[in-house]
PDB file of C-alpha atoms in Angstrom:
ATOM      1  CA  MET A   1      -3.997 -38.733   7.078  1.00  0.00           C
ATOM      2  CA  ALA A   2      -1.662 -36.023   8.411  1.00  0.00           C
ATOM      3  CA  LEU A   3      -2.714 -33.554   5.710  1.00  0.00           C
ATOM      4  CA  ALA A   4      -6.360 -34.252   6.499  1.00  0.00           C
ATOM      5  CA  CYS A   5      -5.727 -33.164  10.093  1.00  0.00           C
ATOM      6  CA  ALA A   6      -5.357 -29.592   8.841  1.00  0.00           C
ATOM      7  CA  SER A   7      -9.042 -29.428   7.891  1.00  0.00           C
ATOM      8  CA  PRO A   8     -11.647 -27.765  10.181  1.00  0.00           C
ATOM      9  CA  ALA A   9     -12.360 -29.743  13.366  1.00  0.00           C
ATOM     10  CA  ALA A  10     -15.592 -31.750  13.274  1.00  0.00           C
ATOM     11  CA  ALA A  11     -16.590 -35.167  14.586  1.00  0.00           C
ATOM     12  CA  GLN A  12     -16.292 -37.549  11.684  1.00  0.00           C
ATOM     13  CA  LEU A  13     -16.249 -41.290  11.121  1.00  0.00           C
ATOM     14  CA  SER A  14     -14.897 -42.348   7.746  1.00  0.00           C
ATOM     15  CA  GLY A  15     -13.247 -45.235   5.996  1.00  0.00           C
ATOM     16  CA  ASP A  16     -12.187 -46.802   2.755  1.00  0.00           C
ATOM     17  CA  ILE A  17     -11.523 -50.148   1.136  1.00  0.00           C
ATOM     18  CA  ALA A  18      -8.400 -50.063  -1.014  1.00  0.00           C
ATOM     19  CA  PHE A  19      -6.648 -52.311  -3.520  1.00  0.00           C
ATOM     20  CA  ARG A  20      -2.936 -51.900  -4.256  1.00  0.00           C
ATOM     21  CA  THR A  21      -0.691 -53.825  -6.606  1.00  0.00           C
ATOM     22  CA  ASP A  22       2.056 -53.739  -3.943  1.00  0.00           C
ATOM     23  CA  ASP A  23       2.097 -52.731  -0.268  1.00  0.00           C
ATOM     24  CA  ARG A  24       5.078 -50.358  -0.143  1.00  0.00           C
ATOM     25  CA  PHE A  25       6.412 -48.929   3.131  1.00  0.00           C
ATOM     26  CA  ARG A  26       9.324 -46.486   3.179  1.00  0.00           C
ATOM     27  CA  GLY A  27      10.639 -47.675  -0.148  1.00  0.00           C
ATOM     28  CA  HIS A  28      10.256 -51.407   0.447  1.00  0.00           C
ATOM     29  CA  SER A  29       7.551 -53.956  -0.318  1.00  0.00           C
ATOM     30  CA  LEU A  30       5.834 -55.462   2.732  1.00  0.00           C
ATOM     31  CA  SER A  31       3.842 -57.873   0.554  1.00  0.00           C
ATOM     32  CA  GLU A  32       6.807 -59.275  -1.402  1.00  0.00           C
ATOM     33  CA  GLY A  33       5.493 -57.536  -4.517  1.00  0.00           C
ATOM     34  CA  ARG A  34       2.019 -59.094  -4.304  1.00  0.00           C
ATOM     35  CA  PRO A  35      -1.350 -57.272  -4.447  1.00  0.00           C
ATOM     36  CA  THR A  36      -3.080 -56.333  -1.195  1.00  0.00           C
ATOM     37  CA  LEU A  37      -6.543 -55.360  -0.009  1.00  0.00           C
ATOM     38  CA  SER A  38      -6.998 -53.096   3.025  1.00  0.00           C
ATOM     39  CA  LEU A  39      -9.759 -51.707   5.231  1.00  0.00           C
ATOM     40  CA  ASP A  40      -9.157 -48.300   6.828  1.00  0.00           C
ATOM     41  CA  LEU A  41     -11.451 -46.905   9.552  1.00  0.00           C
ATOM     42  CA  SER A  42     -10.874 -43.418  10.999  1.00  0.00           C
ATOM     43  CA  TYR A  43     -12.514 -41.266  13.663  1.00  0.00           C
ATOM     44  CA  ASP A  44     -11.782 -37.560  14.175  1.00  0.00           C
ATOM     45  CA  HIS A  45     -13.094 -35.797  17.302  1.00  0.00           C
ATOM     46  CA  PRO A  46     -13.700 -32.013  17.495  1.00  0.00           C
ATOM     47  CA  SER A  47     -11.179 -31.877  20.375  1.00  0.00           C
ATOM     48  CA  GLY A  48      -8.414 -32.857  17.948  1.00  0.00           C
ATOM     49  CA  LEU A  49      -8.109 -36.478  19.020  1.00  0.00           C
ATOM     50  CA  TYR A  50      -8.190 -39.038  16.236  1.00  0.00           C
ATOM     51  CA  LEU A  51      -8.113 -42.823  15.873  1.00  0.00           C
ATOM     52  CA  ASP A  52      -7.238 -44.898  12.858  1.00  0.00           C
ATOM     53  CA  LEU A  53      -7.276 -48.654  12.205  1.00  0.00           C
ATOM     54  CA  VAL A  54      -5.906 -50.246   9.030  1.00  0.00           C
ATOM     55  CA  VAL A  55      -6.066 -53.986   8.302  1.00  0.00           C
ATOM     56  CA  HIS A  56      -4.146 -55.434   5.330  1.00  0.00           C
ATOM     57  CA  ALA A  57      -4.682 -58.758   3.552  1.00  0.00           C
ATOM     58  CA  VAL A  58      -2.415 -60.331   0.936  1.00  0.00           C
ATOM     59  CA  ASP A  59      -2.788 -63.123  -1.599  1.00  0.00           C
ATOM     60  CA  SER A  60       0.065 -65.421  -0.548  1.00  0.00           C
ATOM     61  CA  LEU A  61       1.758 -67.683  -3.053  1.00  0.00           C
ATOM     62  CA  HIS A  62       0.910 -70.986  -1.370  1.00  0.00           C
ATOM     63  CA  ASP A  63      -1.750 -70.367   1.311  1.00  0.00           C
ATOM     64  CA  GLY A  64      -4.275 -68.169  -0.482  1.00  0.00           C
ATOM     65  CA  PRO A  65      -5.580 -64.922   1.079  1.00  0.00           C
ATOM     66  CA  GLN A  66      -3.917 -64.187   4.427  1.00  0.00           C
ATOM     67  CA  LEU A  67      -3.763 -61.423   7.003  1.00  0.00           C
ATOM     68  CA  LEU A  68      -0.710 -59.288   6.256  1.00  0.00           C
ATOM     69  CA  GLY A  69      -0.874 -56.898   9.186  1.00  0.00           C
ATOM     70  CA  ALA A  70      -2.774 -54.330  11.218  1.00  0.00           C
ATOM     71  CA  GLU A  71      -1.910 -50.799  12.322  1.00  0.00           C
ATOM     72  CA  GLU A  72      -3.589 -48.765  15.067  1.00  0.00           C
ATOM     73  CA  ASN A  73      -2.966 -45.031  15.236  1.00  0.00           C
ATOM     74  CA  PHE A  74      -3.892 -42.722  18.124  1.00  0.00           C
ATOM     75  CA  GLY A  75      -3.065 -39.032  17.893  1.00  0.00           C
ATOM     76  CA  TYR A  76      -3.912 -35.416  18.543  1.00  0.00           C
ATOM     77  CA  ALA A  77      -3.945 -32.570  16.017  1.00  0.00           C
ATOM     78  CA  ARG A  78      -4.451 -28.917  16.959  1.00  0.00           C
ATOM     79  CA  ARG A  79      -4.785 -25.933  14.660  1.00  0.00           C
ATOM     80  CA  ILE A  80      -2.538 -23.058  15.731  1.00  0.00           C
ATOM     81  CA  ARG A  81      -3.327 -20.758  12.810  1.00  0.00           C
ATOM     82  CA  PRO A  82      -5.560 -21.159   9.758  1.00  0.00           C
ATOM     83  CA  ASP A  83      -2.598 -22.560   7.803  1.00  0.00           C
ATOM     84  CA  LEU A  84      -0.639 -24.232  10.639  1.00  0.00           C
ATOM     85  CA  SER A  85      -1.391 -27.326  12.756  1.00  0.00           C
ATOM     86  CA  ILE A  86       0.592 -29.524  15.129  1.00  0.00           C
ATOM     87  CA  ASP A  87       0.229 -33.303  15.150  1.00  0.00           C
ATOM     88  CA  LEU A  88       1.475 -35.926  17.627  1.00  0.00           C
ATOM     89  CA  GLY A  89       0.656 -39.512  18.476  1.00  0.00           C
ATOM     90  CA  VAL A  90       1.663 -43.163  18.498  1.00  0.00           C
ATOM     91  CA  THR A  91       1.348 -45.950  15.925  1.00  0.00           C
ATOM     92  CA  ASN A  92       1.168 -49.623  16.903  1.00  0.00           C
ATOM     93  CA  SER A  93       2.008 -52.056  14.080  1.00  0.00           C
ATOM     94  CA  ASP A  94       1.580 -55.834  13.912  1.00  0.00           C
ATOM     95  CA  TYR A  95       2.695 -57.797  10.849  1.00  0.00           C
ATOM     96  CA  THR A  96       2.372 -61.529  10.283  1.00  0.00           C
ATOM     97  CA  GLU A  97       5.135 -63.621   8.768  1.00  0.00           C
ATOM     98  CA  TYR A  98       3.564 -63.032   5.347  1.00  0.00           C
ATOM     99  CA  TYR A  99       5.182 -59.585   5.162  1.00  0.00           C
ATOM    100  CA  ASN A 100       8.602 -61.142   4.520  1.00  0.00           C
ATOM    101  CA  GLY A 101       8.136 -64.915   4.646  1.00  0.00           C
ATOM    102  CA  LEU A 102      10.335 -65.205   7.757  1.00  0.00           C
ATOM    103  CA  ARG A 103       8.831 -63.887  10.984  1.00  0.00           C
ATOM    104  CA  ALA A 104       6.075 -61.778  12.508  1.00  0.00           C
ATOM    105  CA  ALA A 105       6.823 -58.250  13.738  1.00  0.00           C
ATOM    106  CA  HIS A 106       5.335 -56.025  16.440  1.00  0.00           C
ATOM    107  CA  TYR A 107       6.497 -52.513  17.317  1.00  0.00           C
ATOM    108  CA  GLN A 108       5.472 -48.949  18.182  1.00  0.00           C
ATOM    109  CA  GLU A 109       6.443 -45.561  16.771  1.00  0.00           C
ATOM    110  CA  TYR A 110       5.912 -42.193  18.474  1.00  0.00           C
ATOM    111  CA  TYR A 111       5.663 -39.116  16.277  1.00  0.00           C
ATOM    112  CA  VAL A 112       5.396 -35.337  16.309  1.00  0.00           C
ATOM    113  CA  GLY A 113       4.933 -33.034  13.347  1.00  0.00           C
ATOM    114  CA  VAL A 114       3.647 -29.821  11.838  1.00  0.00           C
ATOM    115  CA  ILE A 115       1.241 -29.333   8.938  1.00  0.00           C
ATOM    116  CA  ILE A 116       1.551 -26.157   6.898  1.00  0.00           C
ATOM    117  CA  LYS A 117      -1.184 -25.782   4.296  1.00  0.00           C
ATOM    118  CA  ARG A 118      -0.682 -28.873   2.091  1.00  0.00           C
ATOM    119  CA  VAL A 119       2.752 -29.921   3.408  1.00  0.00           C
ATOM    120  CA  SER A 120       3.423 -32.032   6.502  1.00  0.00           C
ATOM    121  CA  VAL A 121       6.750 -32.672   8.263  1.00  0.00           C
ATOM    122  CA  HIS A 122       7.028 -35.419  10.894  1.00  0.00           C
ATOM    123  CA  LEU A 123       9.650 -37.043  13.098  1.00  0.00           C
ATOM    124  CA  HIS A 124       9.058 -40.625  14.279  1.00  0.00           C
ATOM    125  CA  TYR A 125      10.891 -42.572  17.003  1.00  0.00           C
ATOM    126  CA  SER A 126      10.798 -46.339  17.532  1.00  0.00           C
ATOM    127  CA  PRO A 127      12.722 -48.037  20.390  1.00  0.00           C
ATOM    128  CA  ARG A 128      12.491 -51.449  18.643  1.00  0.00           C
ATOM    129  CA  TYR A 129      11.986 -50.946  14.927  1.00  0.00           C
ATOM    130  CA  PHE A 130      10.051 -53.868  13.396  1.00  0.00           C
ATOM    131  CA  GLY A 131      10.579 -55.735  16.681  1.00  0.00           C
ATOM    132  CA  LEU A 132      14.365 -55.737  16.281  1.00  0.00           C
ATOM    133  CA  PRO A 133      16.859 -54.585  18.980  1.00  0.00           C
ATOM    134  CA  VAL A 134      17.497 -51.273  17.192  1.00  0.00           C
ATOM    135  CA  GLY A 135      16.218 -47.772  17.904  1.00  0.00           C
ATOM    136  CA  THR A 136      15.382 -45.531  14.940  1.00  0.00           C
ATOM    137  CA  LEU A 137      14.456 -41.974  14.056  1.00  0.00           C
ATOM    138  CA  TYR A 138      12.522 -41.373  10.857  1.00  0.00           C
ATOM    139  CA  GLY A 139      11.900 -37.941   9.378  1.00  0.00           C
ATOM    140  CA  ASP A 140       9.613 -37.366   6.407  1.00  0.00           C
ATOM    141  CA  VAL A 141       8.060 -34.646   4.296  1.00  0.00           C
ATOM    142  CA  ASP A 142       4.736 -35.182   2.495  1.00  0.00           C
ATOM    143  CA  GLY A 143       2.866 -32.835   0.186  1.00  0.00           C
ATOM    144  CA  ALA A 144      -0.098 -32.595  -2.149  1.00  0.00           C
ATOM    145  CA  LEU A 145      -0.639 -30.177  -5.025  1.00  0.00           C
ATOM    146  CA  PRO A 146      -4.159 -29.872  -6.516  1.00  0.00           C
ATOM    147  CA  LEU A 147      -4.189 -29.573 -10.296  1.00  0.00           C
ATOM    148  CA  ASP A 148      -7.951 -29.165 -10.638  1.00  0.00           C
ATOM    149  CA  LYS A 149     -11.082 -30.435  -8.892  1.00  0.00           C
ATOM    150  CA  ARG A 150     -10.267 -34.031  -9.797  1.00  0.00           C
ATOM    151  CA  TRP A 151      -6.488 -34.413 -10.072  1.00  0.00           C
ATOM    152  CA  ARG A 152      -3.663 -33.795  -7.628  1.00  0.00           C
ATOM    153  CA  LEU A 153       0.041 -34.556  -7.417  1.00  0.00           C
ATOM    154  CA  THR A 154       1.558 -36.142  -4.299  1.00  0.00           C
ATOM    155  CA  GLY A 155       5.141 -36.411  -3.099  1.00  0.00           C
ATOM    156  CA  HIS A 156       7.107 -37.881  -0.196  1.00  0.00           C
ATOM    157  CA  PHE A 157      10.720 -38.045   0.973  1.00  0.00           C
ATOM    158  CA  GLY A 158      11.983 -39.780   4.118  1.00  0.00           C
ATOM    159  CA  VAL A 159      15.200 -40.556   5.985  1.00  0.00           C
ATOM    160  CA  LEU A 160      15.514 -43.426   8.489  1.00  0.00           C
ATOM    161  CA  GLN A 161      18.455 -43.231  10.919  1.00  0.00           C
ATOM    162  CA  GLN A 162      19.407 -46.006  13.339  1.00  0.00           C
ATOM    163  CA  VAL A 163      20.266 -44.349  16.684  1.00  0.00           C
ATOM    164  CA  ALA A 164      20.636 -47.325  19.030  1.00  0.00           C
ATOM    165  CA  GLY A 165      21.658 -50.981  18.897  1.00  0.00           C
ATOM    166  CA  ALA A 166      24.257 -52.849  16.922  1.00  0.00           C
ATOM    167  CA  THR A 167      24.309 -52.436  13.153  1.00  0.00           C
ATOM    168  CA  LEU A 168      22.740 -55.442  11.470  1.00  0.00           C
ATOM    169  CA  ASP A 169      24.910 -57.328   8.988  1.00  0.00           C
ATOM    170  CA  GLY A 170      25.100 -55.275   5.808  1.00  0.00           C
ATOM    171  CA  ALA A 171      22.237 -53.015   6.882  1.00  0.00           C
ATOM    172  CA  GLY A 172      23.897 -49.638   7.257  1.00  0.00           C
ATOM    173  CA  ARG A 173      22.513 -47.049   9.664  1.00  0.00           C
ATOM    174  CA  THR A 174      20.930 -44.560   7.237  1.00  0.00           C
ATOM    175  CA  HIS A 175      18.208 -45.278   4.693  1.00  0.00           C
ATOM    176  CA  TYR A 176      16.321 -43.045   2.250  1.00  0.00           C
ATOM    177  CA  ASP A 177      12.999 -43.432   0.479  1.00  0.00           C
ATOM    178  CA  TYR A 178      10.863 -41.409  -1.906  1.00  0.00           C
ATOM    179  CA  ARG A 179       7.491 -41.480  -3.592  1.00  0.00           C
ATOM    180  CA  ILE A 180       5.895 -39.341  -6.286  1.00  0.00           C
ATOM    181  CA  GLY A 181       2.488 -39.902  -7.797  1.00  0.00           C
ATOM    182  CA  THR A 182      -0.868 -38.642  -8.938  1.00  0.00           C
ATOM    183  CA  VAL A 183      -4.378 -39.171  -7.586  1.00  0.00           C
ATOM    184  CA  ALA A 184      -7.642 -38.824  -9.509  1.00  0.00           C
ATOM    185  CA  THR A 185     -10.988 -38.600  -7.684  1.00  0.00           C
ATOM    186  CA  PHE A 186     -14.207 -39.843  -9.259  1.00  0.00           C
ATOM    187  CA  GLY A 187     -16.957 -39.447  -6.668  1.00  0.00           C
ATOM    188  CA  PRO A 188     -16.215 -41.907  -3.825  1.00  0.00           C
ATOM    189  CA  VAL A 189     -13.372 -43.567  -5.771  1.00  0.00           C
ATOM    190  CA  ASP A 190      -9.725 -42.493  -5.719  1.00  0.00           C
ATOM    191  CA  LEU A 191      -7.317 -43.874  -8.337  1.00  0.00           C
ATOM    192  CA  GLN A 192      -3.613 -43.572  -7.582  1.00  0.00           C
ATOM    193  CA  LEU A 193      -0.445 -44.177  -9.569  1.00  0.00           C
ATOM    194  CA  GLU A 194       2.941 -43.667  -7.906  1.00  0.00           C
ATOM    195  CA  TRP A 195       6.625 -44.293  -8.468  1.00  0.00           C
ATOM    196  CA  THR A 196       8.429 -45.287  -5.263  1.00  0.00           C
ATOM    197  CA  GLY A 197      11.780 -46.587  -4.116  1.00  0.00           C
ATOM    198  CA  GLY A 198      14.669 -46.198  -1.687  1.00  0.00           C
ATOM    199  CA  TRP A 199      18.354 -46.776  -1.080  1.00  0.00           C
ATOM    200  CA  GLY A 200      20.864 -47.149   1.761  1.00  0.00           C
ATOM    201  CA  GLY A 201      22.042 -50.772   2.052  1.00  0.00           C
ATOM    202  CA  ARG A 202      20.095 -53.696   3.421  1.00  0.00           C
ATOM    203  CA  ASP A 203      16.861 -52.912   5.246  1.00  0.00           C
ATOM    204  CA  TYR A 204      15.228 -54.062   8.488  1.00  0.00           C
ATOM    205  CA  TYR A 205      12.191 -55.727   6.921  1.00  0.00           C
ATOM    206  CA  ALA A 206      13.538 -58.801   5.124  1.00  0.00           C
ATOM    207  CA  ASN A 207      17.303 -58.147   4.943  1.00  0.00           C
ATOM    208  CA  GLN A 208      17.008 -57.265   1.268  1.00  0.00           C
ATOM    209  CA  THR A 209      18.985 -54.641  -0.607  1.00  0.00           C
ATOM    210  CA  ARG A 210      17.185 -51.352  -1.107  1.00  0.00           C
ATOM    211  CA  GLY A 211      16.994 -49.447  -4.360  1.00  0.00           C
ATOM    212  CA  LYS A 212      14.299 -51.550  -6.037  1.00  0.00           C
ATOM    213  CA  ASN A 213      12.019 -48.975  -7.611  1.00  0.00           C
ATOM    214  CA  ALA A 214       8.409 -49.840  -8.327  1.00  0.00           C
ATOM    215  CA  LEU A 215       5.370 -48.454 -10.112  1.00  0.00           C
ATOM    216  CA  VAL A 216       2.323 -49.036  -7.887  1.00  0.00           C
ATOM    217  CA  PHE A 217      -1.342 -48.692  -8.799  1.00  0.00           C
ATOM    218  CA  GLY A 218      -4.070 -48.305  -6.199  1.00  0.00           C
ATOM    219  CA  ALA A 219      -7.826 -47.833  -6.063  1.00  0.00           C
ATOM    220  CA  ALA A 220      -9.833 -46.866  -2.978  1.00  0.00           C
ATOM    221  CA  PHE A 221     -13.577 -46.696  -2.362  1.00  0.00           C
ATOM    222  CA  LYS A 222     -14.399 -44.142   0.357  1.00  0.00           C
ATOM    223  CA  PHE A 223     -17.429 -44.410   2.629  1.00  0.00           C
TER     224      PHE A 223
END
């Protein structure tokens, strides 16, 4: 979404329905390794304001299809030069207990970033990460490299640093994640294959050890 903000300003309502074999977030599965289905609705205003709503569903082991979570994003992107834009906003996230089998989570993140051609750099701050009594800063770099009219390579690297609150048992205060993949576009359909993972001790999502790499397949129908 951040890279899309660098495109010419025009009022636009768009969306997609996407299937993924695993819902991965910053190097960790939020669906316990199970497939998910999501609906993403976005609105971009010529002023630079944008709204985004994503709803995720998961096929739980015992209860059938269930709501996994919802994310609302409100931001502002402004083009400074033809190849440079600024981006800032807030993300509100709500996850049900199906994201880790233990508890629901609600939290906000505030972010600021720059977009240079096909590379974006952002810094995110959360006063209560995943609803826990810890404050975090998260910095990430995302990029896309077109190979031809249909194929492109994508990459991501992020660092999560706990800046407030007591260290959770075995969690550590610094975490890293990465993602590299390829996307193929066939009309309104995007097919994605990516290798993702992370490291840095136990995480904040389900108190599981990081470093579990995964190959994730996704397919999205854009409308």
